[in-house]
Coordinates of C-alpha atoms and ligand atoms in Angstrom, one line a residue:
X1 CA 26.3 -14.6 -5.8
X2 CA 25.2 -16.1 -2.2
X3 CA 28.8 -15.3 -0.7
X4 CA 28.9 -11.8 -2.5
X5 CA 25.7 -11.3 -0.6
X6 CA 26.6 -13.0 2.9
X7 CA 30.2 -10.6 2.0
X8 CA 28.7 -8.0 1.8
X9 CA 25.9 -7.9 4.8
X10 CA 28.7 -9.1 7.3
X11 CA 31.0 -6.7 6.4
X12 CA 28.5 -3.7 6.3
X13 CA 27.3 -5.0 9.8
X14 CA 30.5 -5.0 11.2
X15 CA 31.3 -1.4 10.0
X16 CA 27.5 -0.2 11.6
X17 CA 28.9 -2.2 14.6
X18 CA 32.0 -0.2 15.0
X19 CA 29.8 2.8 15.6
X20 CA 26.6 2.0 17.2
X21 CA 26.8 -1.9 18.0
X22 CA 22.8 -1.4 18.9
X23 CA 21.7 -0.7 15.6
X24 CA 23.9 -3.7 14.2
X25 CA 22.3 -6.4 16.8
X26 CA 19.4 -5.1 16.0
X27 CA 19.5 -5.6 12.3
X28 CA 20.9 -9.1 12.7
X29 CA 18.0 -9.8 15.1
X30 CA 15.5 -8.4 12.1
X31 CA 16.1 -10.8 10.0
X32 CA 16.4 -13.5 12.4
X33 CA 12.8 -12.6 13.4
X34 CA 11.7 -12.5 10.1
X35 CA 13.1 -15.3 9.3
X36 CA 11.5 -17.4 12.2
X37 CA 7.7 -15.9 11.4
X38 CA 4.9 -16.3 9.1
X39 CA 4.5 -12.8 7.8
X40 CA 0.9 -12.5 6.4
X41 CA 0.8 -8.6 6.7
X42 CA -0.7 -8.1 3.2
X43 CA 1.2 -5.0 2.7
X44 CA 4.4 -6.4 3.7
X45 CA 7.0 -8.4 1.6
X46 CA 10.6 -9.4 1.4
X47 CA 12.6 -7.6 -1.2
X48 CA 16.0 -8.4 -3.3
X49 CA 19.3 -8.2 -1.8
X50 CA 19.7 -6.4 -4.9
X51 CA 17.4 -3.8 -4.0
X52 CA 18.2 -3.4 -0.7
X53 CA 21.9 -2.9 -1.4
X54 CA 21.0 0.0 -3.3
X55 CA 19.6 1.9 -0.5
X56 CA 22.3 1.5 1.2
X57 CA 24.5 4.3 -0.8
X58 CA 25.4 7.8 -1.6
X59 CA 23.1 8.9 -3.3
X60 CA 21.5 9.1 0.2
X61 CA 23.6 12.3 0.2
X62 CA 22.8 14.5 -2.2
X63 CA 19.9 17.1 -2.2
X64 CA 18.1 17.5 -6.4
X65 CA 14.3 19.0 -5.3
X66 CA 13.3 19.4 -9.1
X67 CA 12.8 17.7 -11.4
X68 CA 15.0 15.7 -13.9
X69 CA 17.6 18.4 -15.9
X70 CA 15.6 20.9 -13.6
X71 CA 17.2 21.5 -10.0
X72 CA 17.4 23.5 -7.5
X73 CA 20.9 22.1 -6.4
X74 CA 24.3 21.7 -8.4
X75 CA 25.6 18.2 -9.2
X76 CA 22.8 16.3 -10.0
X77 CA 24.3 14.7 -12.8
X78 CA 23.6 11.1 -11.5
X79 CA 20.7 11.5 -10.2
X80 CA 19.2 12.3 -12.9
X81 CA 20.3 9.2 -14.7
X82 CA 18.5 7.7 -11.5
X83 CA 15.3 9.1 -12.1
X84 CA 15.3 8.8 -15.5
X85 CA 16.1 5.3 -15.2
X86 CA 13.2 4.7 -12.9
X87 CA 10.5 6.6 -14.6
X88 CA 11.0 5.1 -18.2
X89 CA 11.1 1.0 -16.4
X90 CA 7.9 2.6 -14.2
X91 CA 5.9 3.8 -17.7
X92 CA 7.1 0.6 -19.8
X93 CA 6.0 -2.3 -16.7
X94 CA 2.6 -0.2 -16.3
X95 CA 2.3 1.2 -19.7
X96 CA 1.8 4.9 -18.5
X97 CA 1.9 7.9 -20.6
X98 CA 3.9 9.5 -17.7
X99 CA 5.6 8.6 -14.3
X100 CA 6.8 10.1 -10.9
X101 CA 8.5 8.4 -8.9
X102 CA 9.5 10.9 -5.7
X103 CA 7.0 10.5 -3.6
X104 CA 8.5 8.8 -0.5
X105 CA 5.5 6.8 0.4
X106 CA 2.1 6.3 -0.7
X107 CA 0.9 8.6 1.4
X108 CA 3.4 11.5 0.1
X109 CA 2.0 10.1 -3.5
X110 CA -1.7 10.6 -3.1
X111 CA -1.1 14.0 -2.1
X112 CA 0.6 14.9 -5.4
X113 CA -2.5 13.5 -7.0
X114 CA -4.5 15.7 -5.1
X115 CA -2.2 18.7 -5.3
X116 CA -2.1 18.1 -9.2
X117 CA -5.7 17.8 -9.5
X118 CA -6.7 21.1 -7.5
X119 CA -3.6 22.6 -9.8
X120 CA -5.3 21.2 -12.7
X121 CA -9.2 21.7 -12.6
X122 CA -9.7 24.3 -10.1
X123 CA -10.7 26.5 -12.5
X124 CA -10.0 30.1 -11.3
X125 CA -8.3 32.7 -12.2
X126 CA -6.6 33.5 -9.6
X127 CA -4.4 29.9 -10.1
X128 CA -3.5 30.9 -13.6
X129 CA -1.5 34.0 -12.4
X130 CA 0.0 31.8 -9.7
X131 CA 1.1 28.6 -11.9
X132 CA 2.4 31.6 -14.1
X133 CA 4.4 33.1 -11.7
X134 CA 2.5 36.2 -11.4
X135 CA 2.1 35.5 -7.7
X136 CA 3.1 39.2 -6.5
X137 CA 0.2 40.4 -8.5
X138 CA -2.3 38.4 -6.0
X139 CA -3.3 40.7 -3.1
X140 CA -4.2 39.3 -0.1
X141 CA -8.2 39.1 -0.8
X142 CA -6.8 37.7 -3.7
X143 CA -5.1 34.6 -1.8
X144 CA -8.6 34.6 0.3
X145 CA -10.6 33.5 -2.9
X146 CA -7.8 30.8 -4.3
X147 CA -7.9 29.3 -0.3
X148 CA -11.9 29.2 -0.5
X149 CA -11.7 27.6 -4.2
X150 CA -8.8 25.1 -3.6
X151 CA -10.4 24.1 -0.3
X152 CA -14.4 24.2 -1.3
X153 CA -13.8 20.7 -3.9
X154 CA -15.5 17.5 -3.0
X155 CA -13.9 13.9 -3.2
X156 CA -15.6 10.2 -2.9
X157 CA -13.6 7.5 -1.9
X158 CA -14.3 4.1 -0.3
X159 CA -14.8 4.2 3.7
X160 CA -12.4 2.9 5.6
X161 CA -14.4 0.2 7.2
X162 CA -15.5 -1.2 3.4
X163 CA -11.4 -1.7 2.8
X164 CA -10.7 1.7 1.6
X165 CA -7.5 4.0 2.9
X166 CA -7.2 6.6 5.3
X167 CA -6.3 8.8 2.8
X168 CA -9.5 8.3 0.5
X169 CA -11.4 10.7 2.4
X170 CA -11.2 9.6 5.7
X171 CA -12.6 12.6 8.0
X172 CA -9.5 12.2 10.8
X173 CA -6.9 12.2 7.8
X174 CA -5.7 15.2 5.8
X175 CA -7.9 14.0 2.9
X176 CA -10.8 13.9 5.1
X177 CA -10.3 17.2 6.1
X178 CA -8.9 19.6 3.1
X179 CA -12.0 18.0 0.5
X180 CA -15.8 18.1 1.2
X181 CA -15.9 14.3 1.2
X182 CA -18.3 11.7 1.3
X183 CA -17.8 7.7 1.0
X184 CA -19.1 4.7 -0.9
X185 CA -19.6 1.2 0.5
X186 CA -20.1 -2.2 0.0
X187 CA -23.0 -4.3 -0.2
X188 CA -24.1 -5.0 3.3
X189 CA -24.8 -8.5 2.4
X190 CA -22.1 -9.5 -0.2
X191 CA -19.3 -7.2 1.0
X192 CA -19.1 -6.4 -2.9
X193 CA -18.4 -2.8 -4.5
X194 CA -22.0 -2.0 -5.6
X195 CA -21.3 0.1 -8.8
X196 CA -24.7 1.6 -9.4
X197 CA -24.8 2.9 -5.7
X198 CA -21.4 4.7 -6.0
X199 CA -22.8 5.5 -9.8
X200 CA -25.6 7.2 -7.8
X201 CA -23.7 8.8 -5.2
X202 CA -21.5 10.4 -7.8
X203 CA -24.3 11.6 -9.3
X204 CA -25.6 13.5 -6.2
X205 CA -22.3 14.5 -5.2
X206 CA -20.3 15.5 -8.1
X207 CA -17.4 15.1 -6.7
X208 CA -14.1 16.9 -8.3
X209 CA -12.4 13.5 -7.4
X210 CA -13.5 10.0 -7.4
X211 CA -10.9 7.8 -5.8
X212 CA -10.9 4.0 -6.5
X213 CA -8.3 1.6 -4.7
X214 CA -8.3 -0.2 -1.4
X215 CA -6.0 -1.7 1.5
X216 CA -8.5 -4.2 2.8
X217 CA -10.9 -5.6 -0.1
X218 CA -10.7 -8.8 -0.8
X219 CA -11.3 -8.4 -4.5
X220 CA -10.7 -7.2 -7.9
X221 CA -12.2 -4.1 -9.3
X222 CA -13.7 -3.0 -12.7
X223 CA -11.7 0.2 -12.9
X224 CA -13.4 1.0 -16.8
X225 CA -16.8 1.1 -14.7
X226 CA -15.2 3.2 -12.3
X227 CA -13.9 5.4 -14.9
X228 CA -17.4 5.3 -16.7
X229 CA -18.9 6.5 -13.3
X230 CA -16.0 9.4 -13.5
X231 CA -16.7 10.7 -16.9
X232 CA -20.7 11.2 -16.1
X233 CA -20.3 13.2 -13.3
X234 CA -17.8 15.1 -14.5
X235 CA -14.7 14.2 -11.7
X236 CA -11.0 12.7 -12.2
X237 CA -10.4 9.2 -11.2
X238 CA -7.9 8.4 -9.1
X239 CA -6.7 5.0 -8.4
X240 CA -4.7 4.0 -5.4
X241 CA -3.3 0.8 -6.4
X242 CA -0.7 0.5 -4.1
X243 CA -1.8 -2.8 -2.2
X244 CA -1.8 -4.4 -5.9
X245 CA 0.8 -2.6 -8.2
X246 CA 2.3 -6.2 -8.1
X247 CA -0.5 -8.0 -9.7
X248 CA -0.7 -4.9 -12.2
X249 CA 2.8 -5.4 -13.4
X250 CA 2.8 -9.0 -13.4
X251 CA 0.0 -8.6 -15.4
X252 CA -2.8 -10.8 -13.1
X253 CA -5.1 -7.8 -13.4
X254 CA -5.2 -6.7 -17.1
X255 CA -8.0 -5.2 -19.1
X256 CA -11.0 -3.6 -17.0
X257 CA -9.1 -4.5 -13.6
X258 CA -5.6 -3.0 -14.8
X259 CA -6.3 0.8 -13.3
X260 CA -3.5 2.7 -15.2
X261 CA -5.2 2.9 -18.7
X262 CA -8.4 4.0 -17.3
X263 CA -7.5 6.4 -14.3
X264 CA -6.3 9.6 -15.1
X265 CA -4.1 9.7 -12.1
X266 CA -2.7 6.4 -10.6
X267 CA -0.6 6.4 -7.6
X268 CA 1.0 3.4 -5.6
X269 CA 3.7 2.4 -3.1
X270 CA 6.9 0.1 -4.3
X271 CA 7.1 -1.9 -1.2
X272 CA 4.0 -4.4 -1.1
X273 CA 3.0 -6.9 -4.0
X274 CA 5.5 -4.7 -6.0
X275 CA 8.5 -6.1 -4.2
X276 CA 10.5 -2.7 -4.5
X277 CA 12.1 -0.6 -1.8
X278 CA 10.0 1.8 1.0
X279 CA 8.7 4.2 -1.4
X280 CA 6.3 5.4 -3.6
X281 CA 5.4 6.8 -7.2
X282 CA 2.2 8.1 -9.2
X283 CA 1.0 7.6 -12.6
X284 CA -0.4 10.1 -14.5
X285 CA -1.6 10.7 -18.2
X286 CA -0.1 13.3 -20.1
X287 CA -2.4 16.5 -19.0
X288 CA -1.7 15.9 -15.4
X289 CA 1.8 15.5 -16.2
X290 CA 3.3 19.1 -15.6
X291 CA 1.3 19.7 -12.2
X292 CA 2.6 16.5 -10.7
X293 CA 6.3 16.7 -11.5
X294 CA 5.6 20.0 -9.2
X295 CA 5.5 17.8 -6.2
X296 CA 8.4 18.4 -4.8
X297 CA 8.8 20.8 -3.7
X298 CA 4.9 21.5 -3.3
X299 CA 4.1 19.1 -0.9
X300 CA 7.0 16.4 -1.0
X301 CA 10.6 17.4 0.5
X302 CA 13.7 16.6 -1.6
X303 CA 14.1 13.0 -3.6
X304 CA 15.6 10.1 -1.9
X305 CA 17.7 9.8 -4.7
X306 CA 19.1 6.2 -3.0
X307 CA 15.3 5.1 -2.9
X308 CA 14.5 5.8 -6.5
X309 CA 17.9 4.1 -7.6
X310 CA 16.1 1.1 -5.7
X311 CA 12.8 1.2 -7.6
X312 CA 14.5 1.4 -11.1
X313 CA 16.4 -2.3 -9.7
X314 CA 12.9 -3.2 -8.4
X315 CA 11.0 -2.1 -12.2
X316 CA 13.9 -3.7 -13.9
X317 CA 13.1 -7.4 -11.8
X318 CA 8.8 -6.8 -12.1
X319 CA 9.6 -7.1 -16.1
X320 CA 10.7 -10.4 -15.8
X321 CA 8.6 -13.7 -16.6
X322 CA 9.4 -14.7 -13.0
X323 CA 7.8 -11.6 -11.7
X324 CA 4.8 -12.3 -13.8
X325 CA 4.9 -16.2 -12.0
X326 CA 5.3 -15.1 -8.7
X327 CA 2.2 -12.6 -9.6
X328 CA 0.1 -14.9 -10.3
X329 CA 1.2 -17.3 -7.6
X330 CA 0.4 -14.3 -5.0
X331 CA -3.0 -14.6 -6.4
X332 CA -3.7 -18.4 -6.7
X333 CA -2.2 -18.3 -2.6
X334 CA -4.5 -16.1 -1.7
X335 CA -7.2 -18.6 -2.9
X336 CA -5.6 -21.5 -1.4
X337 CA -5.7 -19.6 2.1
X338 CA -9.2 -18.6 1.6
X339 CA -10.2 -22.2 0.5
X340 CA -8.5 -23.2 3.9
X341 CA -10.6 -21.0 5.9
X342 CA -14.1 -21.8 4.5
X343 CA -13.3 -26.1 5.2
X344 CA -13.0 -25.3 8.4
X345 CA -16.1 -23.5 8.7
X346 CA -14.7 -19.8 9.6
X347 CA -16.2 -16.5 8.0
X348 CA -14.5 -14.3 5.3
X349 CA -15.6 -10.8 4.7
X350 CA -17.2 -11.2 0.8
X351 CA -16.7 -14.8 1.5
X352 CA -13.5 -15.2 -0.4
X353 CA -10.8 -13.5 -2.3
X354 CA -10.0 -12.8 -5.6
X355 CA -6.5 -10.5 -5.4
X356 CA -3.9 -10.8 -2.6
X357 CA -5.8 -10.3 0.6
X358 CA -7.9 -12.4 2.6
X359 CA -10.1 -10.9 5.9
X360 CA -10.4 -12.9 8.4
X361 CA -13.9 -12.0 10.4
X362 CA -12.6 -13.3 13.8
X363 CA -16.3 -12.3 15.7
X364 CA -17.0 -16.1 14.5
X365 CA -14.6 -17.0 17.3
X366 CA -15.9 -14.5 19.7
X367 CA -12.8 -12.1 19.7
X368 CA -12.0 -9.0 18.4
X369 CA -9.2 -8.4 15.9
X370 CA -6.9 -7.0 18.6
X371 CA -7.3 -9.9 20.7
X372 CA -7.0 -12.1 17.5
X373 CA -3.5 -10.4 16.3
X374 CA -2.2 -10.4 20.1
X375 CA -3.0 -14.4 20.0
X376 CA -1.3 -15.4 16.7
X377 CA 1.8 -13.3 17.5
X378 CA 2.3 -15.3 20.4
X379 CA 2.1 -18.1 18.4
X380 CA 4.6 -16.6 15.5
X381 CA 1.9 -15.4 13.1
X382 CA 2.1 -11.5 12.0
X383 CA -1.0 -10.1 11.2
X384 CA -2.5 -7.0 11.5
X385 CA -6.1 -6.4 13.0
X386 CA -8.5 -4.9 10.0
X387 CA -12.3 -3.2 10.3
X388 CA -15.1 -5.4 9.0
X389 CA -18.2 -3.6 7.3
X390 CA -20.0 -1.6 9.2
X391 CA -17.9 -3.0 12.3
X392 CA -19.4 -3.2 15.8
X393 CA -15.8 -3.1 17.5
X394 CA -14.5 0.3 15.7
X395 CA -11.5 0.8 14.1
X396 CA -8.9 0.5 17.1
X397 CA -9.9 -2.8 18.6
X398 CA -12.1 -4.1 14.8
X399 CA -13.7 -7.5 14.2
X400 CA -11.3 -8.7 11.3
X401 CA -7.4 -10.1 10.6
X402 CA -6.4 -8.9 7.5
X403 CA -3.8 -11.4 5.9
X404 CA -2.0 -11.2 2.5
X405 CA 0.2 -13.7 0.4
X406 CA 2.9 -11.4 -1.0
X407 CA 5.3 -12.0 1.4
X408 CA 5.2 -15.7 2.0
X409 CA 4.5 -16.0 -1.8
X410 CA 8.2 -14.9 -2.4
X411 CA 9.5 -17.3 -0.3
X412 CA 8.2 -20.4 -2.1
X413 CA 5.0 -21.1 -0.4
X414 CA 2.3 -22.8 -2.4
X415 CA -1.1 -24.2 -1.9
X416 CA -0.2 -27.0 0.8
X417 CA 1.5 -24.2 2.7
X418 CA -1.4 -21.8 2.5
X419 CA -3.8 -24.6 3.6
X420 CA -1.6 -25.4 6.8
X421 CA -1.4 -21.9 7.3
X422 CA -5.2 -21.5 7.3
X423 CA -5.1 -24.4 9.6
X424 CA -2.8 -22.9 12.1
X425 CA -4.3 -19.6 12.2
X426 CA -7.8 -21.5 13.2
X427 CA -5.8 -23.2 15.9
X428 CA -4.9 -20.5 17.6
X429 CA -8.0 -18.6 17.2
X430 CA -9.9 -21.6 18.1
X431 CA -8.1 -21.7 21.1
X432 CA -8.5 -18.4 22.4
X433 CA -10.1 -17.2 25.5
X434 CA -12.3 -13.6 25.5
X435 CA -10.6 -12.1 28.8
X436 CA -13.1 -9.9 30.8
X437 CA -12.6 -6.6 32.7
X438 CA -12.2 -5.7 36.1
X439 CA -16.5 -4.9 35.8
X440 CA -16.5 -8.2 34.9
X441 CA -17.9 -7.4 30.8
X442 CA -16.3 -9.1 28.2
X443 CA -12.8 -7.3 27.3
X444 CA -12.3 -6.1 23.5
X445 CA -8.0 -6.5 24.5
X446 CA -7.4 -9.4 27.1
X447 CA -7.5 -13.0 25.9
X448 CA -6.2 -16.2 27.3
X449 CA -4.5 -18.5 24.7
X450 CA -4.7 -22.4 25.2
X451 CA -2.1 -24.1 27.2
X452 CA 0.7 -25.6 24.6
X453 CA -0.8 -24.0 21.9
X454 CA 1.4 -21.2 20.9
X455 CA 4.4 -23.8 21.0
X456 CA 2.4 -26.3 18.7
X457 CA 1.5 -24.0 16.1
X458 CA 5.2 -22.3 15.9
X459 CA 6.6 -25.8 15.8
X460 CA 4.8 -26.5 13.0
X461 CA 5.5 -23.1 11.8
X462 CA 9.1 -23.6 11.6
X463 CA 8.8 -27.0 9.5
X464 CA 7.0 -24.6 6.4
X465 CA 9.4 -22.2 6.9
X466 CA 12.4 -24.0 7.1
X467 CA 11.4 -25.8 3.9
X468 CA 11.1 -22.2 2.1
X469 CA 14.1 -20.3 4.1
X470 CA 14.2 -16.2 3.8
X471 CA 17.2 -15.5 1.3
X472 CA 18.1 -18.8 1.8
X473 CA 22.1 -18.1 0.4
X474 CA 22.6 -15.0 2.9
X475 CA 24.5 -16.3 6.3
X476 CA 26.0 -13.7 8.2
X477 CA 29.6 -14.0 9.4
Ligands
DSN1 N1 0.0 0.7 5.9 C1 -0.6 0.3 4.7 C2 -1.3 -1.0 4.7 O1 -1.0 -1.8 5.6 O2 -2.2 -1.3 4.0 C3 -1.5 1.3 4.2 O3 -1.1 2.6 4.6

């Protein structure tokens, strides 16, 4: 299988080099980057060759807006055995009544949740006649009452500073913009979600749309008390589980913490813990069903029909027992990392972790998060720079490092790894400089790293990850 692999990456390289030889250098020098750094982007992972061969097809050619057996375009015969294919692996790993998987990221996914729950509770009149194609018999003050309904609904979603998305409300996004939203929280002196105060914000705000989920909290969530809150107020839960739809199918988080029984709309990206390709997909149970297979072409444009061939290869490898290992490894990492930070005396937002993610509160070191992502790059560590509660730096320069385990995880890495890596990062930060500005005040961007250091730490670097090489049988010709 390794020199099918190696075949068929040198050979595809060489015909992408006979056209542009940019984009083929390029490509080679990706994965020799990748290959040479400690990814610990906690949305980031490494996928199958398996899975990234299929992208690389036909199917990228044909147009099938639609639905299965339901196109606007001839000739979708084999696409729909795609889509089929991908929907009935997505509702047997997560157990859902119903699945979509068109959306091309997770962004493109929570607005099909949100365009299927307008569609589906806005109660009006006025939306009856136009899901039942009665739309010429709207007249234009007609139209001017469905705009003030559809855009007069309230959503509650977690801040973005807390660990929540941009797209759960947050007033510069879309989401922020087309809902009356407010936000929930955490407890300012645990970090924790503090059910009873979103329970009591819910209560005051009704909100149509409760959205659970997060990009930067370190911790599980009780999705049945999240539900619980839904059903008092009256609202639909949503649940964005694309940072762990990897611990969902490999079934870490089951019962209370598994979100797909409980929400009545889930949606998620393929790409992070899940291991798939770009992508992404939503969840929904059976009444929601009809208004989200609308998505395209509501809001989405046509399928990536070569992209949804890749998440049915990606579904079919989450059902295996080795998913379900490396699942769970993802998750005892992440504890190994945090258990490395705290020995050596540095601060964790909620002071540990308990899914896939750790945040690093780098104002301990007396930087900011950009100055603390800027340092470990130069010493061969990709992070990305993450709010803190309530953060005193804002979101572009932020007093945190987010890190995650999924991509490190699937190369091999294990607790004594993890450990060094919490070692290394502390190195770094350790010995970093706060640079000042020309006004002489201490600079949120400029830093100064140690002499030697950065060449220390990647040394050491490259002894973990030559130990756990990226698709250690592919060597390009
Ligand atoms: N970009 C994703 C993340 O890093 O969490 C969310 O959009």
């Amino acid at each position: 299988m390794d020199s099918l692999i190696s075949n068929a990456y040198t050979q595809a390289l060489e015909v992408i080099g006979s056209v542009e030889p940019r984009i083929a250098d390029a490509t080679r020098q990706e994965l020799a980057d990748q290959r040479a750094s400690l990814k610990l982007i906690a949305s980031e992972n490494y996928a199958s060759p398996a899975v990234l061969l299929t992208m690389g097809t036909w199917f990228s050619d044909k147009y099938a807006e639609g639905t299965v057996g339901h196109r606007f375009y001839a000739g979708c015969q084999n696409v729909d055995t795609v889509e089929a294919l991908a929907a009935e692996h997505a509702r047997e790993l997560f157990g859902a009544p119903y699945a979509y998987v068109q959306p091309h990221s997770g962004i493109d996914a929570n607005l099909v949740a949100f365009w299927s729950i307008l569609a589906n509770r806005v109660e009006s009149p006025y939306l009856q006649k136009m899901q039942s194609k009665n739309v010429s018999e709207l007249s234009e003050a007609d139209w001017e009452t469905l705009r003030h309904e559809f855009g007069n609904q309230r959503l509650l979603g977690m801040s973005l500073d807390a660990g929540g998305h941009l797209t759960h409300g947050f007033r510069p996004n879309i989401s922020g913009k087309m809902f009356h939203q407010q936000q929930y929280g955490t407890d300012p002196e645990t970090g924790l979600l503090d059910y009873d105060a979103v329970a009591a914000k819910a209560r005051e705000f009704k909100p149509l749309v409760l959205v659970a989920g997060y990009s930067a909290y370190p911790r599980r969530v009780d999705f049945a008390k999240m539900r619980e809150i839904a059903d008092e107020v009256g609202a639909v839960l949503m649940v964005d589980m694309a940072h762990f739809a990897g611990l969902v199918a490999g079934k870490v988080f089951t019962g209370d913490e598994d979100p797909v029984p409980h929400a009545h709309i889930t949606t998620t990206t393929t790409h992070k813990s899940l291991r798939g390709p770009r992508g992404g997909m939503v969840l929904a149970q059976e009444e929601f069903a009809a208004d989200v297979d609308r998505g395209c072409p509501m809001v989405l444009g046509g399928p990536l029909s070569h992209v949804m061939a890749a998440k049915a290869v990606a579904f079919a490898e989450a059902r295996t027992s080795s998913f379900q290992a490396y699942a769970q490894m993802v998750a005892d990492n992440a504890k190994s990392l945090a258990e490395g930070f705290l020995s050596r005396d540095a601060t964790l937002v909620t002071g540990g972790t308990d899914n896939h993610i750790v945040l690093l509160d780098v104002t301990s070191f007396g930087l900011t998060g950009r100055q603390a992502e800027s340092a470990l790059l130069d010493a061969g560590i990709v992070t990305n720079r993450n709010s803190v509660p309530a953060d005193p730096n804002g979101a572009w320069y932020t007093s945190g490092v987010r890190l995650g385990t999924p991509a490190l995880t699937t190369r091999g890495f294990g607790h004594d790894e993890f450990d060094k890596v919490a070692e290394l990062i502390v190195e770094v930060l350790s010995n970093t400089e706060r640079g000042t500005t020309k006004a002489g005040e201490p600079s949120k961007a400029s830093y100064a790293l140690g002499d030697g250091v950065a060449d220390r730490v990647k040394a050491q670097s490259a002894e973990l990850l030559d130990k756990h090489p990226l698709y250690p049988g592919l060597v390009l010709g």
